[in-house]
mmCIF file of C-alpha atoms in Angstrom:
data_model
loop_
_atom_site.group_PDB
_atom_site.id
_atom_site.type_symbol
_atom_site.label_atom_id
_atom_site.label_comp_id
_atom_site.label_asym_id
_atom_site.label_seq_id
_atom_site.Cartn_x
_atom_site.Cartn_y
_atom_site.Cartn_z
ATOM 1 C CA UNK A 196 32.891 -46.411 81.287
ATOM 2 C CA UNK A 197 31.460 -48.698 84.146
ATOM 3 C CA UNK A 198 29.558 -48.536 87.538
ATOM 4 C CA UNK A 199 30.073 -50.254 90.819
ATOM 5 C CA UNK A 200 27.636 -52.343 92.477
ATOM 6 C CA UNK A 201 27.375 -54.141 95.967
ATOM 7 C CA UNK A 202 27.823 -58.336 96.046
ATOM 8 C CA UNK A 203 24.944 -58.484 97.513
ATOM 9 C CA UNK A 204 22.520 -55.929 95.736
ATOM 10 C CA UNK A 205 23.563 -57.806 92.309
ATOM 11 C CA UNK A 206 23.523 -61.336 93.512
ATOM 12 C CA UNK A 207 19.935 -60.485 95.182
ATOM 13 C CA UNK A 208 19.234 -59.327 91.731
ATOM 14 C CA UNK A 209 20.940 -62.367 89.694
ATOM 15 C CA UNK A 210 18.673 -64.446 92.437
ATOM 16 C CA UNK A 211 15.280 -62.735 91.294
ATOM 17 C CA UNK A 212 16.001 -63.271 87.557
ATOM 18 C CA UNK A 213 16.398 -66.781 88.557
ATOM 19 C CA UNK A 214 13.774 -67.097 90.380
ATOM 20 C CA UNK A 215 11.687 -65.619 87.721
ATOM 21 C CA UNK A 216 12.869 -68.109 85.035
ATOM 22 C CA UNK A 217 11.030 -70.342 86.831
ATOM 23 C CA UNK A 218 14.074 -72.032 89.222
ATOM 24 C CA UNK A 219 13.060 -73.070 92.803
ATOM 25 C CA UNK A 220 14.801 -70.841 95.289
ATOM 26 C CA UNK A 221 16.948 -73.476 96.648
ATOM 27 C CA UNK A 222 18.335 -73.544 92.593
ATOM 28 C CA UNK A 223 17.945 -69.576 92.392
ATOM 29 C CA UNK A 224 20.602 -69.216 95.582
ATOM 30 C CA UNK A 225 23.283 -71.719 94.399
ATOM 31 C CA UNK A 226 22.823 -70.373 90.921
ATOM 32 C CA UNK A 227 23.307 -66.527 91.865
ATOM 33 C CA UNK A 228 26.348 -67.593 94.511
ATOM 34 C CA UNK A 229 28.570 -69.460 91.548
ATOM 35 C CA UNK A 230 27.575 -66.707 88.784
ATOM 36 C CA UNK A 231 28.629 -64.164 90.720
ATOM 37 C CA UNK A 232 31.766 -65.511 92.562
ATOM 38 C CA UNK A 233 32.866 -65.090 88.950
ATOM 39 C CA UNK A 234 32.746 -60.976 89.272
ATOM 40 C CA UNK A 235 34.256 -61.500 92.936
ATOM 41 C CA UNK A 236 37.653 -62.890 91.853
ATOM 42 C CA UNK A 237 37.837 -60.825 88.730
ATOM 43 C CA UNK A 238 36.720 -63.346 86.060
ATOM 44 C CA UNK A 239 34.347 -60.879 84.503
ATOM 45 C CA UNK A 240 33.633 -62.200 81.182
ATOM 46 C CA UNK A 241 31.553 -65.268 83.284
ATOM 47 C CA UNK A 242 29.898 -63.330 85.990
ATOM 48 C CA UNK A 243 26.459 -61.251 85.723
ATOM 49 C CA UNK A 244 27.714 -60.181 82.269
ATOM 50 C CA UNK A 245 26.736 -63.847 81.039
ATOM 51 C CA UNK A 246 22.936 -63.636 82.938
ATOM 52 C CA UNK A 247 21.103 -62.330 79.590
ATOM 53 C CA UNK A 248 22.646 -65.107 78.129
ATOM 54 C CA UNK A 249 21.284 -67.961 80.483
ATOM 55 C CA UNK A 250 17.679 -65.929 80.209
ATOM 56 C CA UNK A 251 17.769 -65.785 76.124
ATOM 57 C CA UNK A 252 18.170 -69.719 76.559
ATOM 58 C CA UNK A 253 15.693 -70.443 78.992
ATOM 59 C CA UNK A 254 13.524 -68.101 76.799
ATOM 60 C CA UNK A 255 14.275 -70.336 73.545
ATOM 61 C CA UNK A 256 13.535 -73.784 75.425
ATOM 62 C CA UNK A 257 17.068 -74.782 75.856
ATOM 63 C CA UNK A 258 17.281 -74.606 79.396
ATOM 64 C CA UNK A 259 15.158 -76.604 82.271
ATOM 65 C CA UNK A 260 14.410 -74.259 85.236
ATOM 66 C CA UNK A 261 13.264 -77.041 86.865
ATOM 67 C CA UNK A 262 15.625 -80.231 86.333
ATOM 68 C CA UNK A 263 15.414 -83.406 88.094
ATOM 69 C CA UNK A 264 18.963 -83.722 88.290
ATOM 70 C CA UNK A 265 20.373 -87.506 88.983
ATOM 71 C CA UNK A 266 22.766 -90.129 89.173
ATOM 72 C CA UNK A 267 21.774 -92.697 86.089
ATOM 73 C CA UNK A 268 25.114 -95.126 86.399
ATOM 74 C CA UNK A 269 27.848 -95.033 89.619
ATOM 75 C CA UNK A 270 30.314 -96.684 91.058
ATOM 76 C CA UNK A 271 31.514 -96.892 94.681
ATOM 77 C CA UNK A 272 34.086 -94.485 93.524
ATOM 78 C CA UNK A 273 32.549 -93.055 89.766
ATOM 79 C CA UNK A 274 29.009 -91.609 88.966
ATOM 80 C CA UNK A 275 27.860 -90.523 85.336
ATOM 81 C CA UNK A 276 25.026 -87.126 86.475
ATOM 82 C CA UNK A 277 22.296 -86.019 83.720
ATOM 83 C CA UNK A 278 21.627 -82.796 84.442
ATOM 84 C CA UNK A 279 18.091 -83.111 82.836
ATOM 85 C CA UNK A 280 19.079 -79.638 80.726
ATOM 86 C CA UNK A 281 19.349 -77.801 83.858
ATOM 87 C CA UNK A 282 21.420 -74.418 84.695
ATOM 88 C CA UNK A 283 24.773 -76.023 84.684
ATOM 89 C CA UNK A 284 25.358 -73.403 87.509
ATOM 90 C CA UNK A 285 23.171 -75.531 89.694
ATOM 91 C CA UNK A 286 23.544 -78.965 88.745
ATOM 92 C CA UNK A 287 28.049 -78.768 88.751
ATOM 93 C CA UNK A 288 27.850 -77.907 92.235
ATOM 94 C CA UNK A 289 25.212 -81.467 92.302
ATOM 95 C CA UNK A 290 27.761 -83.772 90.513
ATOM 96 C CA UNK A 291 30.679 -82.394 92.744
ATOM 97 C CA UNK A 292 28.695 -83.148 95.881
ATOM 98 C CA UNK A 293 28.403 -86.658 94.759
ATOM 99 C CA UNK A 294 32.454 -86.336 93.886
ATOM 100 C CA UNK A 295 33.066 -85.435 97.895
ATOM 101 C CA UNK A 296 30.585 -87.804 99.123
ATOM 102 C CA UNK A 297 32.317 -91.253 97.120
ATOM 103 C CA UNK A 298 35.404 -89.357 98.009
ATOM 104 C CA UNK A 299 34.470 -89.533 101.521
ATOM 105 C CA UNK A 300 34.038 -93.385 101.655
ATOM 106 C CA UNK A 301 36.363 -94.309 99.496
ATOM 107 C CA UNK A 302 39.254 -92.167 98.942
ATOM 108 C CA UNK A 303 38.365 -90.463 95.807
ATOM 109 C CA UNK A 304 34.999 -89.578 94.100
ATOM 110 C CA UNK A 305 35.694 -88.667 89.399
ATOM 111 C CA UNK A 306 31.687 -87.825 88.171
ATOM 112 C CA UNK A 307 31.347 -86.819 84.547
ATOM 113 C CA UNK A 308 28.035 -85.205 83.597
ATOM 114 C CA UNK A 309 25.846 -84.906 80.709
ATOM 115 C CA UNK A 310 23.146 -82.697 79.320
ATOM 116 C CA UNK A 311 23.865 -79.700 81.361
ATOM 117 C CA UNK A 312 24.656 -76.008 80.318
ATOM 118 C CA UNK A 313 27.480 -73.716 81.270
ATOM 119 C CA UNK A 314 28.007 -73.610 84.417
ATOM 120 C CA UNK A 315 30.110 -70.200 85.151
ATOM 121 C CA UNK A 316 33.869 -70.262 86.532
ATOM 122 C CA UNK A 317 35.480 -74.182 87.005
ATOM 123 C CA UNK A 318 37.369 -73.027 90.242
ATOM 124 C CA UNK A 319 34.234 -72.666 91.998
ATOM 125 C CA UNK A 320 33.391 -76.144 91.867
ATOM 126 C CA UNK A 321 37.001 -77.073 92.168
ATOM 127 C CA UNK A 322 37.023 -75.212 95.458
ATOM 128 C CA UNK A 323 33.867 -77.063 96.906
ATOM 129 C CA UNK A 324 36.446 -79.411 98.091
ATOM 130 C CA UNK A 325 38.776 -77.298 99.930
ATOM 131 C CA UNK A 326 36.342 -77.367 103.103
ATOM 132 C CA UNK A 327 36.821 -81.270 103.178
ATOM 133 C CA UNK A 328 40.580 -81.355 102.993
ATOM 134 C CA UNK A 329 40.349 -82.780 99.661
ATOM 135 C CA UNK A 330 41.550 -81.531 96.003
ATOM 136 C CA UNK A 331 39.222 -80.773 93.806
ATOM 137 C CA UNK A 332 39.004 -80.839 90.029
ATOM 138 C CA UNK A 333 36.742 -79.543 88.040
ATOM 139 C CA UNK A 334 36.132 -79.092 83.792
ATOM 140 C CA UNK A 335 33.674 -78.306 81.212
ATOM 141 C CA UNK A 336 33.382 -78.517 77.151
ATOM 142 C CA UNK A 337 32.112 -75.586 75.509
ATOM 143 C CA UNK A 338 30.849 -73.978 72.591
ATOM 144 C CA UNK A 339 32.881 -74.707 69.514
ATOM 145 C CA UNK A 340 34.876 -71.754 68.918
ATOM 146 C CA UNK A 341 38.264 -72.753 68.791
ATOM 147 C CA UNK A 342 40.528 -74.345 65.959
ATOM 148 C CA UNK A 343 42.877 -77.219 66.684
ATOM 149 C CA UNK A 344 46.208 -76.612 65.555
ATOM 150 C CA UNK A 345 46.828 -76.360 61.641
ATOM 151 C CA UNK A 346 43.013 -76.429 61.519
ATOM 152 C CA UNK A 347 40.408 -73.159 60.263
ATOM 153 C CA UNK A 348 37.438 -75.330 61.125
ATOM 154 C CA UNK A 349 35.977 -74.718 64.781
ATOM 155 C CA UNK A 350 36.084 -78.330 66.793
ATOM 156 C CA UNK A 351 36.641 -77.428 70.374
ATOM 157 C CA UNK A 352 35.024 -74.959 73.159
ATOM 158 C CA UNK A 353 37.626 -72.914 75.156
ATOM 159 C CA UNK A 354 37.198 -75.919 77.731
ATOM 160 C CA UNK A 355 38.357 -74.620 81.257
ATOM 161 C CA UNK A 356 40.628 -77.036 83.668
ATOM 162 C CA UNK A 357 40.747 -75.803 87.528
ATOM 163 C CA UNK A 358 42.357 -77.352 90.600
ATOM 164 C CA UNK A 359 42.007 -76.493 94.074
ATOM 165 C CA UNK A 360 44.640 -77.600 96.480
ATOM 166 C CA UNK A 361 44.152 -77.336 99.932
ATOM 167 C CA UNK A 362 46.913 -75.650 102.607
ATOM 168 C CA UNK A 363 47.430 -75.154 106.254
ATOM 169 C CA UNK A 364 48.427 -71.175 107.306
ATOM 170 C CA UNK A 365 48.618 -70.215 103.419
ATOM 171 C CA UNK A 366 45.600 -70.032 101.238
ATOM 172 C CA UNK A 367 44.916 -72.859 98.967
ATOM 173 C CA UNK A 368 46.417 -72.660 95.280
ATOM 174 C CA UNK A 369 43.706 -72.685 93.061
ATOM 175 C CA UNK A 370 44.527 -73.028 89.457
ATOM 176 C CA UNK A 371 41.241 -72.074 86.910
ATOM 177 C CA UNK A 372 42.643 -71.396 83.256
ATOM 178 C CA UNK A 373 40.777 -72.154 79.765
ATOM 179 C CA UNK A 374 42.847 -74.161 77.009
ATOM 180 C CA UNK A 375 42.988 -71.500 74.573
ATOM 181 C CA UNK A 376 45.093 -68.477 74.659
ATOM 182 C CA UNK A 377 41.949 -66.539 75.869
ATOM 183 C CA UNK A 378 38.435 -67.018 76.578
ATOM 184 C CA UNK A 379 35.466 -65.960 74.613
ATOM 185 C CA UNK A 380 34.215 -63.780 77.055
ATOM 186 C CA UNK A 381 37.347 -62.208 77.018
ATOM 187 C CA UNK A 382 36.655 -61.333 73.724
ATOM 188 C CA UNK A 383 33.452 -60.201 74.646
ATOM 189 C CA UNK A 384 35.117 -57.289 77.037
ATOM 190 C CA UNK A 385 37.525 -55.923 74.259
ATOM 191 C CA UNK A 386 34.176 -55.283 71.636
ATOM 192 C CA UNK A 387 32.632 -53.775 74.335
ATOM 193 C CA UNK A 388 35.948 -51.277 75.276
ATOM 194 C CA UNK A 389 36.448 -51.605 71.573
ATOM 195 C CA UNK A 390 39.901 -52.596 72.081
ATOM 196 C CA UNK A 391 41.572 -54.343 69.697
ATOM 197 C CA UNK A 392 42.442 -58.252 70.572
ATOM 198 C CA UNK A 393 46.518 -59.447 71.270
ATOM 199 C CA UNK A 394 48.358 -61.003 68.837
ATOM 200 C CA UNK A 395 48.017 -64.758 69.080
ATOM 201 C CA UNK A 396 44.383 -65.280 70.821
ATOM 202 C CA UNK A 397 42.424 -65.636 67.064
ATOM 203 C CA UNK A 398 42.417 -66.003 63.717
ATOM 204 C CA UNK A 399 40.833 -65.299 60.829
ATOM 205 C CA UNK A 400 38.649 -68.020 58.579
ATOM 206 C CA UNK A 401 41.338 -68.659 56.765
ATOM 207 C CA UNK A 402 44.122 -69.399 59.658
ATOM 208 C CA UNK A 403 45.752 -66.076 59.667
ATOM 209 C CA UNK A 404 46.353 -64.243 62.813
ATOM 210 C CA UNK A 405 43.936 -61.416 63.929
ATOM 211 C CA UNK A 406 43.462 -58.516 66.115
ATOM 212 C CA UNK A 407 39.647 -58.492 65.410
ATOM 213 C CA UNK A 408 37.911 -59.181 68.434
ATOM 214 C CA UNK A 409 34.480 -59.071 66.311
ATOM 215 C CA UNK A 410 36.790 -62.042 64.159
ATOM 216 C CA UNK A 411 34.424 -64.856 65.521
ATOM 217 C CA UNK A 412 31.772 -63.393 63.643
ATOM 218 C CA UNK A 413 32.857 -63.576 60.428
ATOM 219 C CA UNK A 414 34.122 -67.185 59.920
ATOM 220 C CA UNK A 415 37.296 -66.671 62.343
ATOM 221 C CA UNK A 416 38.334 -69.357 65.859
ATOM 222 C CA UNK A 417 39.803 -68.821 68.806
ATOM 223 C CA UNK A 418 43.183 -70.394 69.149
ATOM 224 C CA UNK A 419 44.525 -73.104 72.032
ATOM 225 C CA UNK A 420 46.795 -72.232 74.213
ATOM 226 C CA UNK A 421 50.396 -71.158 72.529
ATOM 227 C CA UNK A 422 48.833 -69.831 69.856
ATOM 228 C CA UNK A 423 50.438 -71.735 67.186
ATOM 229 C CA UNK A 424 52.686 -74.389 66.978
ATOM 230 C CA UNK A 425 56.293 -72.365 67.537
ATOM 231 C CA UNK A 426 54.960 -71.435 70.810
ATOM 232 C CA UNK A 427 53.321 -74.853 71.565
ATOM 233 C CA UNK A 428 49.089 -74.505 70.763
ATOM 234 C CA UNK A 429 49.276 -78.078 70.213
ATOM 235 C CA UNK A 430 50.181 -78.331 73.581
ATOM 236 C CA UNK A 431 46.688 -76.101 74.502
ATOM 237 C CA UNK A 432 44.691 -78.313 72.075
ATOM 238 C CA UNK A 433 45.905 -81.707 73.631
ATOM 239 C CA UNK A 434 44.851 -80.556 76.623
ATOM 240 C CA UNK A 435 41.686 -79.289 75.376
ATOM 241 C CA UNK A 436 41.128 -82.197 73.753
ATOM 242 C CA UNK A 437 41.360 -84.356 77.294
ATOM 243 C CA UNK A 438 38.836 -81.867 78.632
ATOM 244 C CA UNK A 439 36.061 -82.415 75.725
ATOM 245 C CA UNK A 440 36.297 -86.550 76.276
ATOM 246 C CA UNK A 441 36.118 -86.774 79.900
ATOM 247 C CA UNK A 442 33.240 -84.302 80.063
ATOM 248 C CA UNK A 443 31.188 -85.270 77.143
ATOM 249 C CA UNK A 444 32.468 -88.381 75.407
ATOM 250 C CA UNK A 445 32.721 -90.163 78.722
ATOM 251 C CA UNK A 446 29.301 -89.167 80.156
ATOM 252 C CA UNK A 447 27.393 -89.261 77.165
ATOM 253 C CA UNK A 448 27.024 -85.816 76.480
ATOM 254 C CA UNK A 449 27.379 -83.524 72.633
ATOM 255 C CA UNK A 450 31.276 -83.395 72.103
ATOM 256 C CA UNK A 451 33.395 -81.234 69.490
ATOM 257 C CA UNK A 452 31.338 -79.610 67.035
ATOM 258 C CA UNK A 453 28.461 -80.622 68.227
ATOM 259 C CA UNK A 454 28.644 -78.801 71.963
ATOM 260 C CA UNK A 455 25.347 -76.419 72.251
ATOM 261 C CA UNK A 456 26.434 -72.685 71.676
ATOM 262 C CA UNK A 457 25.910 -70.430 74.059
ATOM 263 C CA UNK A 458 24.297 -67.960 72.438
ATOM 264 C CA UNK A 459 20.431 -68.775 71.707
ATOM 265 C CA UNK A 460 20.654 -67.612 68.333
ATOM 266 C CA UNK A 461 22.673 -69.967 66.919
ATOM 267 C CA UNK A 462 20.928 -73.268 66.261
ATOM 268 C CA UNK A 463 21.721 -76.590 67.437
ATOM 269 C CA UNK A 464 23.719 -79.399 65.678
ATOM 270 C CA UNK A 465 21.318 -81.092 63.416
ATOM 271 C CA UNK A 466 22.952 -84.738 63.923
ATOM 272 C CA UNK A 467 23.409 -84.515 68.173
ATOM 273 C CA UNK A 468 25.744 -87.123 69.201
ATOM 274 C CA UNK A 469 24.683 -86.461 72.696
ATOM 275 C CA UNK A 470 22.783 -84.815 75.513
ATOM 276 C CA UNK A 471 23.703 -81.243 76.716
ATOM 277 C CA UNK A 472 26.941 -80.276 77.549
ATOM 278 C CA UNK A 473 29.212 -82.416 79.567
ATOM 279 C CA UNK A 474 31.176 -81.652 82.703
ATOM 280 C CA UNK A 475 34.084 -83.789 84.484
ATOM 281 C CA UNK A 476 34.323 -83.257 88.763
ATOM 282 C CA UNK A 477 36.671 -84.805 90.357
ATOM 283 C CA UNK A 478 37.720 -85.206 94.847
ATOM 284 C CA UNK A 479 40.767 -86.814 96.368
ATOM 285 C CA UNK A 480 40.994 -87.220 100.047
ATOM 286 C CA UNK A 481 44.554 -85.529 100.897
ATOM 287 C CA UNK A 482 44.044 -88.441 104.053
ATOM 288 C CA UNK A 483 44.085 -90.999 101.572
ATOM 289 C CA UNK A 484 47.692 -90.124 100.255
ATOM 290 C CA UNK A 485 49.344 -89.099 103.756
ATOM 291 C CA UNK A 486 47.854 -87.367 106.896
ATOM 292 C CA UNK A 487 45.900 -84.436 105.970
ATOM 293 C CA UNK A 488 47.653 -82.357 108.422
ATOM 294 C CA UNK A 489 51.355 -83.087 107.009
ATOM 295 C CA UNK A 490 50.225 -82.833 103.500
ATOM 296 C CA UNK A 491 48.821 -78.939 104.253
ATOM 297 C CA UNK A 492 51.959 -78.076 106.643
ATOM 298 C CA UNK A 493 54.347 -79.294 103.397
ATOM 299 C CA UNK A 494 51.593 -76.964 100.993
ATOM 300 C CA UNK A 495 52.594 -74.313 102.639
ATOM 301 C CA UNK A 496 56.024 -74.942 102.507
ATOM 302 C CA UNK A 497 55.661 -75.635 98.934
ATOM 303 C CA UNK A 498 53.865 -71.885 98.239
ATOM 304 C CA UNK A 499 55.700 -69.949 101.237
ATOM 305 C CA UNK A 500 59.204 -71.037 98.975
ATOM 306 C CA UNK A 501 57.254 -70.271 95.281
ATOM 307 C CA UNK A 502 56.957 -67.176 96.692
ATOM 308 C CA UNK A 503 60.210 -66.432 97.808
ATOM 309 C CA UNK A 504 61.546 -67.201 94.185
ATOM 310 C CA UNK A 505 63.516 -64.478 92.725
ATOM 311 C CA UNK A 506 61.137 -62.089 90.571
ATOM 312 C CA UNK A 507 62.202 -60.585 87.152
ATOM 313 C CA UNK A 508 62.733 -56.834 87.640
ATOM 314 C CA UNK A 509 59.383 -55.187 88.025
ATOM 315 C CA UNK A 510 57.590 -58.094 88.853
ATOM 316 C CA UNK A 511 56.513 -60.518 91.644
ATOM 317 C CA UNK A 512 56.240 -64.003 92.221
ATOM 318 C CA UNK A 513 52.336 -65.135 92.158
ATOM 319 C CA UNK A 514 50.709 -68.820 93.383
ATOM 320 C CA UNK A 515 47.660 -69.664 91.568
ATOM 321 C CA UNK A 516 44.673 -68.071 93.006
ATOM 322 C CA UNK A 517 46.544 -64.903 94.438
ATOM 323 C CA UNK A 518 44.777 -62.540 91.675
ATOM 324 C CA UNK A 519 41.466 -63.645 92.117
ATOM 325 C CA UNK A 520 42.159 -64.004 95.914
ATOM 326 C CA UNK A 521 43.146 -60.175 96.268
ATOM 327 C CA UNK A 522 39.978 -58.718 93.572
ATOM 328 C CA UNK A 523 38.228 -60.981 95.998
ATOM 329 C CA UNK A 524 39.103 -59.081 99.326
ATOM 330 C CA UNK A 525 38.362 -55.560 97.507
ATOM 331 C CA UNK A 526 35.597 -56.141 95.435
ATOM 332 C CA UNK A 527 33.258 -57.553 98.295
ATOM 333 C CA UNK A 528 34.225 -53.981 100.048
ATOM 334 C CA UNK A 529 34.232 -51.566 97.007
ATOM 335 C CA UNK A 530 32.111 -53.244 95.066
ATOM 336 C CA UNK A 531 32.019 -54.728 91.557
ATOM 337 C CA UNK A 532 32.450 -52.440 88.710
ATOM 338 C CA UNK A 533 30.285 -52.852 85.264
ATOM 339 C CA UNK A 534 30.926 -51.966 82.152
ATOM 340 C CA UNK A 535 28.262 -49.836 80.953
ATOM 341 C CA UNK A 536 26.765 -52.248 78.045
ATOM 342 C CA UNK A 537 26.774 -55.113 80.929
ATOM 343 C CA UNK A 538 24.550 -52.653 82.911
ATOM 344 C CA UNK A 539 22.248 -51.890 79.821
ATOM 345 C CA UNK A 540 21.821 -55.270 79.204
ATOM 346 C CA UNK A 541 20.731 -56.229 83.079
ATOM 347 C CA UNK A 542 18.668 -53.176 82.713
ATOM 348 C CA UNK A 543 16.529 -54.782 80.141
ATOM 349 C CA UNK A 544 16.675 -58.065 82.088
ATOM 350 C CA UNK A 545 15.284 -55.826 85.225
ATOM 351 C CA UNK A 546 12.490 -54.541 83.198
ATOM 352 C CA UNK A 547 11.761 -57.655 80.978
ATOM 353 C CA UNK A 548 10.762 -59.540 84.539
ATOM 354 C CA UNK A 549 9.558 -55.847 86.292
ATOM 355 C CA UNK A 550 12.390 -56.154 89.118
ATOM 356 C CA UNK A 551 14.128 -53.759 90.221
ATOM 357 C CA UNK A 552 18.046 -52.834 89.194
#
């Protein structure tokens, strides 16, 4: 079962919590806007459902409410960011500013970032670019959860790669996909519908498939992308694997096994080989390439004839972005639906900081 809430009754709300962590309002609004453009393009498992989980860290000392966020090495066109254990929701949307602003003076602006924490949906930051007429890249390591291929140990987090491509008339293709089959919070949603999980998104801890979406717990890993090697999950890890360096072993953050878990009960790595978690932003000026004008008139081309491409029976021919575009549209007018344990959980949130939900 689930309720529906405004966008702006629960980002007010995501704001208080924020505020009452101890974040400056400034931090408190940019925080609140990326969580929750998560729930407005239909990426549940990262939106408000994730808030408890940013307050249980704060609460165990793992996160800064107030960083002072900085540059420590650039560049004219590179920057390495610590995000002085800050909400990675705040300090991303930092780094990617400095991406657009070397972008802006020199054609392209690549910032890797260290000892941060998650910081919500990649496309988000990705899309901070759009505005500019630039791309926009944006990635993140992540909890170890997932097994490389032919592996039962966990070595990689389900490390998210987005893109945001700007157009003229059409909307901008914005792709924003994790490196595994699925993501954890994923996961998260099917034990809370207590659904079982599709083949190929885990395993057990001994490398055999699963349908256990509780399999994490015991010893089990989320898979890469493919799923195994017939279907090409050495593919997913490869590319996992070229999200995890350029976010953490590039900037100096925790990489592999040693990435900070999410969830405050589990402990940290004993022998850090880093700071934090690591992100990778990244901002190309379309000018630099070709007139920024030409470039967007041939995007839309490019998508208007995607488009057009003959469908399968039953089915119809999607750009990247289109979902979350659409949910987008509805869910700032109808609202965005909870699941009941998600609204449990911000009810004890509400009444653990005496706000209203």
């Amino acid at each position: 079962m689930s309720q529906t809430f405004s966008y702006p009754h629960l980002r007010e709300f995501t704001r208080e919590v924020f505020i009452k962590m101890g974040c400056p309002p400034q931090d408190a609004d940019i925080a609140s806007e990326v969580l929750l453009s998560a729930d407005l393009r239909g990426i549940d498992s990262h939106g408000v459902a994730r808030l408890t989980g940013y307050v249980r860290l704060w609460e165990a000392g793992r996160i800064n409410a107030t960083p002072n966020v900085r540059v420590v090495h650039e560049t004219p066109s590179t920057a390495v960011v610590d995000g002085d254990a800050g909400l990675g929701l705040v300090v991303a949307p930092f780094a990617m500013k400095v991406a657009i602003e070397k972008a802006a003076a020199v054609g392209s602006g690549w910032v890797s970032v260290k000892n941060s924490n998650h910081f919500g949906i990649a496309g988000q930051h990705a899309m901070m670019a759009l505005e500019k007429d630039m791309i926009g890249m944006a990635m993140t390591n992540a909890s170890p959860l997932v097994a490389p291929t032919f592996a039962t140990e966990r070595m990689l987090g389900t490390n998210p790669i987005a893109v945001a491509i700007p157009a003229k008339e059409q909307p901008p293709f914005v792709a924003d996909f994790a490196t595994t089959t699925a993501a954890n919070g994923k996961l998260e949603i099917l034990q809370r519908k207590s659904e079982e999980a599709p083949t190929g998104w885990i395993q057990d801890k001994d490398g055999h498939s699963s349908t256990n979406p509780h399999e994490l717990k015991s010893g089990g890993a989320l898979l890469p992308l493919g799923g195994d090697r017939d279907h090409g999950s050495h593919k997913g890890y490869c590319l996992g694997a070229i999200v995890d360096i350029f976010s953490a072993v590039l900037s100096g953050a925790n990489y592999g096994p040693w990435a900070p878990p999410f969830v405050s009960f589990l402990p940290l790595a004993p022998d850090p080989v880093g700071e934090g978690l690591g992100h990778f932003l990244g901002a190309m000026r379309v000018d630099a390439f070709r007139p920024a004008d030409e470039f967007k008139g041939h995007m839309d081309k490019w998508i208007t004839r995607f488009r057009q491409a003959t469908p399968v029976a039953g089915e119809q021919v999607l750009i990247p972005g289109d979902p979350e575009r659409e949910m987008e549209k509805e869910r700032r007018t109808a609202g965005i639906p909870l699941l009941d344990p998600v609204v449990k959980d911000l009810q004890e949130v509400a009444g653990k900081f005496k706000l209203d939900f």
